[in-house]
PDB file of C-alpha atoms (C1' of nucleotides) in Angstrom:
ATOM      1  CA  UNK A   1      16.480 109.347  82.371  1.00 52.00           C
ATOM      2  CA  UNK A   2      19.279 108.283  80.142  1.00 51.00           C
ATOM      3  CA  UNK A   3      21.925 105.575  80.073  1.00 59.00           C
ATOM      4  CA  UNK A   4      21.984 103.295  77.008  1.00 72.00           C
ATOM      5  CA  UNK A   5      22.545  99.593  77.418  1.00 93.00           C
ATOM      6  CA  UNK A   6      26.044  98.502  76.331  1.00 94.00           C
ATOM      7  CA  UNK A   7      26.317  96.567  73.067  1.00 94.00           C
ATOM      8  CA  UNK A   8      26.323  92.821  73.188  1.00 95.00           C
ATOM      9  CA  UNK A   9      29.854  91.630  72.563  1.00 93.00           C
ATOM     10  CA  UNK A  10      29.465  88.317  74.339  1.00 92.00           C
ATOM     11  CA  UNK A  11      31.298  89.676  77.328  1.00 94.00           C
ATOM     12  CA  UNK A  12      28.953  88.709  80.151  1.00 96.00           C
ATOM     13  CA  UNK A  13      31.580  89.799  82.717  1.00 96.00           C
ATOM     14  CA  UNK A  14      31.204  93.459  81.783  1.00 96.00           C
ATOM     15  CA  UNK A  15      27.440  93.270  82.042  1.00 97.00           C
ATOM     16  CA  UNK A  16      27.573  91.592  85.416  1.00 97.00           C
ATOM     17  CA  UNK A  17      29.869  94.377  86.678  1.00 97.00           C
ATOM     18  CA  UNK A  18      27.430  96.938  85.269  1.00 97.00           C
ATOM     19  CA  UNK A  19      24.597  95.280  87.246  1.00 98.00           C
ATOM     20  CA  UNK A  20      26.569  95.401  90.465  1.00 98.00           C
ATOM     21  CA  UNK A  21      27.205  99.098  90.003  1.00 98.00           C
ATOM     22  CA  UNK A  22      23.558  99.841  89.201  1.00 98.00           C
ATOM     23  CA  UNK A  23      22.325  97.678  92.064  1.00 98.00           C
ATOM     24  CA  UNK A  24      24.006 100.153  94.436  1.00 98.00           C
ATOM     25  CA  UNK A  25      21.680 102.813  93.168  1.00 98.00           C
ATOM     26  CA  UNK A  26      18.539 100.885  94.067  1.00 98.00           C
ATOM     27  CA  UNK A  27      16.558 102.490  96.874  1.00 98.00           C
ATOM     28  CA  UNK A  28      14.326 100.227  98.950  1.00 98.00           C
ATOM     29  CA  UNK A  29      12.231 102.797 100.765  1.00 98.00           C
ATOM     30  CA  UNK A  30       8.753 103.875  99.767  1.00 98.00           C
ATOM     31  CA  UNK A  31       9.187 107.026  97.723  1.00 98.00           C
ATOM     32  CA  UNK A  32       6.150 107.488  95.485  1.00 98.00           C
ATOM     33  CA  UNK A  33       3.162 109.782  95.303  1.00 98.00           C
ATOM     34  CA  UNK A  34       0.521 108.912  97.865  1.00 94.00           C
ATOM     35  CA  UNK A  35      -2.160 108.243  97.133  1.00 98.00           C
ATOM     36  CA  UNK A  36      -1.112 106.731  93.825  1.00 98.00           C
ATOM     37  CA  UNK A  37      -2.908 108.249  90.887  1.00 98.00           C
ATOM     38  CA  UNK A  38      -1.590 106.071  88.082  1.00 98.00           C
ATOM     39  CA  UNK A  39       0.159 102.755  87.679  1.00 99.00           C
ATOM     40  CA  UNK A  40       1.557 101.167  84.541  1.00 99.00           C
ATOM     41  CA  UNK A  41       2.323  97.643  83.543  1.00 98.00           C
ATOM     42  CA  UNK A  42       5.268  96.673  81.301  1.00 98.00           C
ATOM     43  CA  UNK A  43       6.094  93.490  79.463  1.00 98.00           C
ATOM     44  CA  UNK A  44       8.025  92.249  76.410  1.00 98.00           C
ATOM     45  CA  UNK A  45       7.210  89.845  73.637  1.00 98.00           C
ATOM     46  CA  UNK A  46       8.943  88.917  70.379  1.00 97.00           C
ATOM     47  CA  UNK A  47       8.160  88.836  66.667  1.00 96.00           C
ATOM     48  CA  UNK A  48       9.933  87.480  63.592  1.00 95.00           C
ATOM     49  CA  UNK A  49      11.409  84.531  65.453  1.00 93.00           C
ATOM     50  CA  UNK A  50      12.927  86.855  68.012  1.00 96.00           C
ATOM     51  CA  UNK A  51      14.405  89.336  65.543  1.00 97.00           C
ATOM     52  CA  UNK A  52      12.071  92.033  66.812  1.00 97.00           C
ATOM     53  CA  UNK A  53      11.548  92.933  70.450  1.00 98.00           C
ATOM     54  CA  UNK A  54       8.094  94.239  71.244  1.00 98.00           C
ATOM     55  CA  UNK A  55       7.487  96.078  74.515  1.00 98.00           C
ATOM     56  CA  UNK A  56       4.055  97.079  75.794  1.00 98.00           C
ATOM     57  CA  UNK A  57       3.164  99.722  78.356  1.00 98.00           C
ATOM     58  CA  UNK A  58      -0.347 100.105  79.751  1.00 98.00           C
ATOM     59  CA  UNK A  59      -1.225 103.110  81.890  1.00 98.00           C
ATOM     60  CA  UNK A  60      -4.134 102.705  84.288  1.00 98.00           C
ATOM     61  CA  UNK A  61      -5.950 104.839  86.827  1.00 98.00           C
ATOM     62  CA  UNK A  62      -4.649 103.460  90.161  1.00 98.00           C
ATOM     63  CA  UNK A  63      -8.079 103.777  91.708  1.00 98.00           C
ATOM     64  CA  UNK A  64     -10.518 102.504  89.110  1.00 98.00           C
ATOM     65  CA  UNK A  65      -7.979 100.463  87.097  1.00 98.00           C
ATOM     66  CA  UNK A  66      -9.481 102.043  83.980  1.00 98.00           C
ATOM     67  CA  UNK A  67      -7.025 102.003  81.062  1.00 98.00           C
ATOM     68  CA  UNK A  68      -5.842 105.537  80.353  1.00 98.00           C
ATOM     69  CA  UNK A  69      -3.422 104.730  77.562  1.00 98.00           C
ATOM     70  CA  UNK A  70      -1.439 101.899  76.066  1.00 98.00           C
ATOM     71  CA  UNK A  71       1.626 101.851  73.815  1.00 98.00           C
ATOM     72  CA  UNK A  72       3.772  99.346  71.960  1.00 98.00           C
ATOM     73  CA  UNK A  73       7.410  99.896  70.983  1.00 98.00           C
ATOM     74  CA  UNK A  74       9.210  97.600  68.570  1.00 98.00           C
ATOM     75  CA  UNK A  75      13.006  97.494  68.334  1.00 98.00           C
ATOM     76  CA  UNK A  76      15.411  95.110  66.646  1.00 98.00           C
ATOM     77  CA  UNK A  77      16.615  92.510  69.160  1.00 97.00           C
ATOM     78  CA  UNK A  78      20.235  93.117  70.114  1.00 96.00           C
ATOM     79  CA  UNK A  79      21.049  90.324  72.481  1.00 96.00           C
ATOM     80  CA  UNK A  80      20.043  86.709  73.149  1.00 96.00           C
ATOM     81  CA  UNK A  81      18.398  85.592  76.362  1.00 97.00           C
ATOM     82  CA  UNK A  82      20.988  84.867  79.054  1.00 97.00           C
ATOM     83  CA  UNK A  83      19.703  83.983  82.543  1.00 96.00           C
ATOM     84  CA  UNK A  84      20.631  86.787  84.864  1.00 98.00           C
ATOM     85  CA  UNK A  85      21.192  89.290  82.081  1.00 98.00           C
ATOM     86  CA  UNK A  86      17.601  89.589  80.907  1.00 98.00           C
ATOM     87  CA  UNK A  87      17.342  93.335  81.536  1.00 98.00           C
ATOM     88  CA  UNK A  88      20.002  94.180  78.955  1.00 98.00           C
ATOM     89  CA  UNK A  89      17.925  92.381  76.342  1.00 98.00           C
ATOM     90  CA  UNK A  90      14.553  93.906  77.246  1.00 98.00           C
ATOM     91  CA  UNK A  91      15.307  97.343  78.720  1.00 98.00           C
ATOM     92  CA  UNK A  92      15.758  99.333  75.494  1.00 98.00           C
ATOM     93  CA  UNK A  93      12.278  98.375  74.279  1.00 98.00           C
ATOM     94  CA  UNK A  94      10.719  98.910  77.721  1.00 98.00           C
ATOM     95  CA  UNK A  95      12.130 102.408  77.950  1.00 98.00           C
ATOM     96  CA  UNK A  96      10.909 103.169  74.408  1.00 98.00           C
ATOM     97  CA  UNK A  97       7.387 102.071  75.405  1.00 98.00           C
ATOM     98  CA  UNK A  98       7.568 104.221  78.578  1.00 98.00           C
ATOM     99  CA  UNK A  99       8.539 107.244  76.492  1.00 98.00           C
ATOM    100  CA  UNK A 100       5.441 106.777  74.319  1.00 98.00           C
ATOM    101  CA  UNK A 101       3.058 107.163  77.257  1.00 98.00           C
ATOM    102  CA  UNK A 102       1.456 110.636  77.568  1.00 98.00           C
ATOM    103  CA  UNK A 103       2.638 110.862  81.175  1.00 98.00           C
ATOM    104  CA  UNK A 104       4.943 108.766  83.353  1.00 98.00           C
ATOM    105  CA  UNK A 105       3.150 106.528  85.889  1.00 99.00           C
ATOM    106  CA  UNK A 106       3.464 106.984  89.669  1.00 99.00           C
ATOM    107  CA  UNK A 107       4.413 103.322  89.872  1.00 99.00           C
ATOM    108  CA  UNK A 108       5.599 100.698  87.362  1.00 99.00           C
ATOM    109  CA  UNK A 109       4.886  96.987  87.561  1.00 98.00           C
ATOM    110  CA  UNK A 110       7.357  95.135  85.365  1.00 98.00           C
ATOM    111  CA  UNK A 111       7.105  91.500  84.306  1.00 98.00           C
ATOM    112  CA  UNK A 112      10.235  89.899  85.752  1.00 98.00           C
ATOM    113  CA  UNK A 113      12.311  90.158  88.935  1.00 98.00           C
ATOM    114  CA  UNK A 114      12.953  93.308  90.989  1.00 98.00           C
ATOM    115  CA  UNK A 115      15.845  92.680  93.366  1.00 98.00           C
ATOM    116  CA  UNK A 116      15.189  88.956  93.521  1.00 98.00           C
ATOM    117  CA  UNK A 117      18.187  88.483  91.287  1.00 98.00           C
ATOM    118  CA  UNK A 118      21.744  87.070  91.746  1.00 98.00           C
ATOM    119  CA  UNK A 119      23.191  90.581  91.835  1.00 98.00           C
ATOM    120  CA  UNK A 120      19.943  92.238  93.039  1.00 98.00           C
ATOM    121  CA  UNK A 121      19.207  93.880  89.694  1.00 98.00           C
ATOM    122  CA  UNK A 122      16.409  92.096  87.850  1.00 98.00           C
ATOM    123  CA  UNK A 123      14.714  93.887  84.916  1.00 98.00           C
ATOM    124  CA  UNK A 124      12.255  95.725  87.165  1.00 99.00           C
ATOM    125  CA  UNK A 125      15.022  97.125  89.357  1.00 98.00           C
ATOM    126  CA  UNK A 126      17.091  98.054  86.298  1.00 98.00           C
ATOM    127  CA  UNK A 127      14.079  99.740  84.751  1.00 98.00           C
ATOM    128  CA  UNK A 128      13.471 101.666  87.990  1.00 98.00           C
ATOM    129  CA  UNK A 129      17.045 102.892  88.400  1.00 98.00           C
ATOM    130  CA  UNK A 130      17.368 103.982  84.765  1.00 98.00           C
ATOM    131  CA  UNK A 131      13.964 105.630  84.482  1.00 98.00           C
ATOM    132  CA  UNK A 132      13.999 106.945  88.037  1.00 98.00           C
ATOM    133  CA  UNK A 133      10.455 105.590  88.545  1.00 98.00           C
ATOM    134  CA  UNK A 134       9.236 103.609  91.515  1.00 99.00           C
ATOM    135  CA  UNK A 135       8.968  99.977  90.354  1.00 99.00           C
ATOM    136  CA  UNK A 136       8.060  96.441  91.431  1.00 99.00           C
ATOM    137  CA  UNK A 137       8.988  93.176  89.793  1.00 98.00           C
ATOM    138  CA  UNK A 138       6.176  90.676  89.149  1.00 98.00           C
ATOM    139  CA  UNK A 139       7.597  87.394  87.904  1.00 98.00           C
ATOM    140  CA  UNK A 140       5.873  84.109  87.164  1.00 98.00           C
ATOM    141  CA  UNK A 141       8.687  81.928  88.494  1.00 97.00           C
ATOM    142  CA  UNK A 142      11.768  82.057  90.698  1.00 97.00           C
ATOM    143  CA  UNK A 143      15.223  82.911  89.389  1.00 98.00           C
ATOM    144  CA  UNK A 144      17.120  82.675  92.693  1.00 98.00           C
ATOM    145  CA  UNK A 145      16.186  82.031  96.276  1.00 97.00           C
ATOM    146  CA  UNK A 146      13.678  79.762  98.008  1.00 96.00           C
ATOM    147  CA  UNK A 147      10.475  80.346  99.986  1.00 96.00           C
ATOM    148  CA  UNK A 148      10.948  80.506 103.739  1.00 91.00           C
ATOM    149  CA  UNK A 149       7.755  78.597 104.518  1.00 93.00           C
ATOM    150  CA  UNK A 150       4.798  76.830 102.825  1.00 92.00           C
ATOM    151  CA  UNK A 151       2.321  79.198 101.268  1.00 95.00           C
ATOM    152  CA  UNK A 152      -1.371  79.063 102.183  1.00 95.00           C
ATOM    153  CA  UNK A 153      -3.714  78.607  99.244  1.00 95.00           C
ATOM    154  CA  UNK A 154      -5.620  81.724 100.117  1.00 96.00           C
ATOM    155  CA  UNK A 155      -5.862  84.851  97.981  1.00 97.00           C
ATOM    156  CA  UNK A 156      -3.384  87.462  99.219  1.00 97.00           C
ATOM    157  CA  UNK A 157      -1.242  85.047 101.240  1.00 97.00           C
ATOM    158  CA  UNK A 158       2.530  85.613 100.957  1.00 97.00           C
ATOM    159  CA  UNK A 159       5.757  84.254 102.354  1.00 97.00           C
ATOM    160  CA  UNK A 160       9.338  85.573 102.174  1.00 98.00           C
ATOM    161  CA  UNK A 161      11.639  84.549  99.347  1.00 98.00           C
ATOM    162  CA  UNK A 162      15.179  84.221 100.609  1.00 97.00           C
ATOM    163  CA  UNK A 163      18.630  83.862  99.176  1.00 97.00           C
ATOM    164  CA  UNK A 164      20.850  82.628 102.022  1.00 94.00           C
ATOM    165  CA  UNK A 165      19.689  84.680 104.966  1.00 95.00           C
ATOM    166  CA  UNK A 166      18.658  87.718 103.021  1.00 97.00           C
ATOM    167  CA  UNK A 167      15.070  88.354 102.031  1.00 98.00           C
ATOM    168  CA  UNK A 168      14.981  89.310  98.393  1.00 98.00           C
ATOM    169  CA  UNK A 169      11.216  89.240  97.768  1.00 98.00           C
ATOM    170  CA  UNK A 170       7.980  87.323  98.302  1.00 98.00           C
ATOM    171  CA  UNK A 171       5.961  84.495  96.914  1.00 98.00           C
ATOM    172  CA  UNK A 172       2.447  85.856  96.591  1.00 98.00           C
ATOM    173  CA  UNK A 173      -0.689  83.817  96.158  1.00 97.00           C
ATOM    174  CA  UNK A 174      -2.531  86.304  93.943  1.00 97.00           C
ATOM    175  CA  UNK A 175      -5.188  83.671  93.096  1.00 96.00           C
ATOM    176  CA  UNK A 176      -6.183  80.439  94.859  1.00 96.00           C
ATOM    177  CA  UNK A 177      -5.266  77.266  93.024  1.00 94.00           C
ATOM    178  CA  UNK A 178      -2.659  79.051  90.942  1.00 95.00           C
ATOM    179  CA  UNK A 179       1.119  79.059  91.204  1.00 96.00           C
ATOM    180  CA  UNK A 180       2.279  82.033  93.302  1.00 97.00           C
ATOM    181  CA  UNK A 181       3.787  85.172  91.790  1.00 98.00           C
ATOM    182  CA  UNK A 182       7.341  86.149  92.670  1.00 98.00           C
ATOM    183  CA  UNK A 183       7.097  89.761  93.823  1.00 98.00           C
ATOM    184  CA  UNK A 184      10.121  91.894  94.699  1.00 98.00           C
ATOM    185  CA  UNK A 185      10.790  95.598  95.050  1.00 98.00           C
ATOM    186  CA  UNK A 186      12.442  97.199  92.039  1.00 98.00           C
ATOM    187  CA  UNK A 187      13.245 100.765  93.031  1.00 98.00           C
ATOM    188  CA  UNK A 188      11.846 103.346  95.490  1.00 98.00           C
ATOM    189  CA  UNK A 189       9.526 100.700  97.020  1.00 98.00           C
ATOM    190  CA  UNK A 190      10.007  99.050 100.419  1.00 98.00           C
ATOM    191  CA  UNK A 191      10.050  95.258 100.808  1.00 98.00           C
ATOM    192  CA  UNK A 192       6.843  95.169 102.934  1.00 98.00           C
ATOM    193  CA  UNK A 193       4.950  97.338 100.452  1.00 98.00           C
ATOM    194  CA  UNK A 194       5.531  95.233  97.365  1.00 98.00           C
ATOM    195  CA  UNK A 195       2.956  92.442  97.933  1.00 98.00           C
ATOM    196  CA  UNK A 196       0.381  94.892  99.235  1.00 98.00           C
ATOM    197  CA  UNK A 197       0.716  97.095  96.161  1.00 98.00           C
ATOM    198  CA  UNK A 198       0.527  94.154  93.768  1.00 98.00           C
ATOM    199  CA  UNK A 199      -2.653  92.862  95.431  1.00 98.00           C
ATOM    200  CA  UNK A 200      -4.166  96.292  95.189  1.00 98.00           C
ATOM    201  CA  UNK A 201      -4.131  95.969  91.412  1.00 98.00           C
ATOM    202  CA  UNK A 202      -5.150  92.346  91.237  1.00 98.00           C
ATOM    203  CA  UNK A 203      -8.743  91.430  90.397  1.00 97.00           C
ATOM    204  CA  UNK A 204      -9.834  87.963  89.256  1.00 96.00           C
ATOM    205  CA  UNK A 205      -6.684  86.800  87.516  1.00 97.00           C
ATOM    206  CA  UNK A 206      -3.316  85.513  88.614  1.00 97.00           C
ATOM    207  CA  UNK A 207      -1.523  88.565  87.233  1.00 98.00           C
ATOM    208  CA  UNK A 208      -2.254  92.088  88.437  1.00 98.00           C
ATOM    209  CA  UNK A 209      -4.146  94.154  85.800  1.00 98.00           C
ATOM    210  CA  UNK A 210      -1.209  96.358  84.717  1.00 98.00           C
ATOM    211  CA  UNK A 211       1.040  93.420  83.933  1.00 98.00           C
ATOM    212  CA  UNK A 212      -1.768  91.225  82.631  1.00 97.00           C
ATOM    213  CA  UNK A 213      -2.810  93.829  80.081  1.00 97.00           C
ATOM    214  CA  UNK A 214       0.751  94.588  79.061  1.00 98.00           C
ATOM    215  CA  UNK A 215       1.264  90.823  78.645  1.00 97.00           C
ATOM    216  CA  UNK A 216      -1.540  90.504  76.164  1.00 97.00           C
ATOM    217  CA  UNK A 217      -0.426  93.560  74.240  1.00 97.00           C
ATOM    218  CA  UNK A 218       3.198  92.468  74.037  1.00 97.00           C
ATOM    219  CA  UNK A 219       2.207  88.962  73.017  1.00 95.00           C
ATOM    220  CA  UNK A 220      -0.264  90.205  70.373  1.00 85.00           C
ATOM    221  CA  UNK A 221      -3.028  88.686  72.452  1.00 83.00           C
ATOM    222  CA  UNK A 222      -4.938  91.948  72.543  1.00 74.00           C
ATOM    223  CA  UNK A 223      -8.681  91.303  72.083  1.00 74.00           C
ATOM    224  CA  UNK A 224      -9.847  94.116  69.892  1.00 62.00           C
ATOM    225  CA  UNK A 225      -7.000  95.921  68.212  1.00 54.00           C
ATOM    226  CA  UNK A 226      -4.619  94.070  65.902  1.00 43.00           C
ATOM    227  CA  UNK A 227      -1.370  95.929  66.459  1.00 44.00           C
ATOM    228  CA  UNK A 228      -0.040  99.087  68.054  1.00 41.00           C
TER     229      UNK A 228
ATOM    230  C1'  DG B   1      32.349  68.464  87.364  1.00 67.82           C
ATOM    231  C1'  DC B   2      26.944  68.642  87.706  1.00 67.82           C
ATOM    232  C1'  DG B   3      22.613  71.061  87.776  1.00 67.82           C
ATOM    233  C1'  DA B   4      19.824  75.549  87.708  1.00 67.82           C
ATOM    234  C1'  DC B   5      18.492  79.132  85.057  1.00 67.82           C
ATOM    235  C1'  DA B   6      13.236  85.674  85.023  1.00 67.82           C
ATOM    236  C1'  DG B   7      11.714  86.051  79.777  1.00 67.82           C
TER     237       DG B   7
ATOM    238  C1'  DA C   1       9.874  84.132  75.112  1.00 67.82           C
ATOM    239  C1'  DT C   2       7.538  80.922  71.377  1.00 67.82           C
ATOM    240  C1'  DC C   3       5.273  76.700  68.988  1.00 67.82           C
ATOM    241  C1'  DT C   4      -0.067  74.699  70.084  1.00 67.82           C
ATOM    242  C1'  DT C   5      -5.557  70.983  71.224  1.00 67.82           C
ATOM    243  C1'  DG C   6      -7.579  69.199  74.320  1.00 67.82           C
ATOM    244  C1'  DT C   7      -8.346  68.612  78.993  1.00 67.82           C
ATOM    245  C1'  DC C   8      -8.444  68.682  84.136  1.00 67.82           C
ATOM    246  C1'  DG C   9     -10.265  71.329  88.070  1.00 67.82           C
ATOM    247  C1'  DC C  10     -12.391  75.197  90.781  1.00 67.82           C
TER     248       DC C  10
END
DNA sequence: GCGACAG
DNA sequence: ATCTTGTCGC
């Protein structure tokens, strides 16, 4: 699983072209171990006013949701945030955190978009293609597209997210009274499976456990430990 | 030209 | 993403 991210030269055109090429490698069919044994959540946070990128990876038992391991990788930030090019900024740290886990997960839940992206390569899809792991994007807001219909305020309800006539993901009511999550397949996961898999790992919070725990670790919000 | 815009 | 107290609502 190699393929470094190109250096940031300010040339967004080259990066967009790179995304289009990688998007062709995305596979939207279920292709993961069944039943799932482990699942991992990934998220990124920043330190030193953004100078340091901090990625967190939390490995859980897919059945009990017990935490099996958690890691934090810190790398110097190489690129600024540019809408649509987020993966180039966060991927290096995410891959570093993945490499620190004792074993690769059967499925990865990444904070951000899967294929619900202008060129169908959000950070979760990029992460999946580069690592080769099955992945799903779990974002807290929409980047592109619009919901097809109103969403019921019932736990587990979901409605298609479309860009033109193409379905690129779902709006998922993971918790009543809360804004819906934007769920989209990243790699090796079929469109219909994404919301079902995310709900499988969701307990009493808006975010599914893998991503929720990675969120707290990446944002130094970890109750208990102080650092990695 | 005018907004919109994951984290 | 990050800076931050109190406050509204289930």
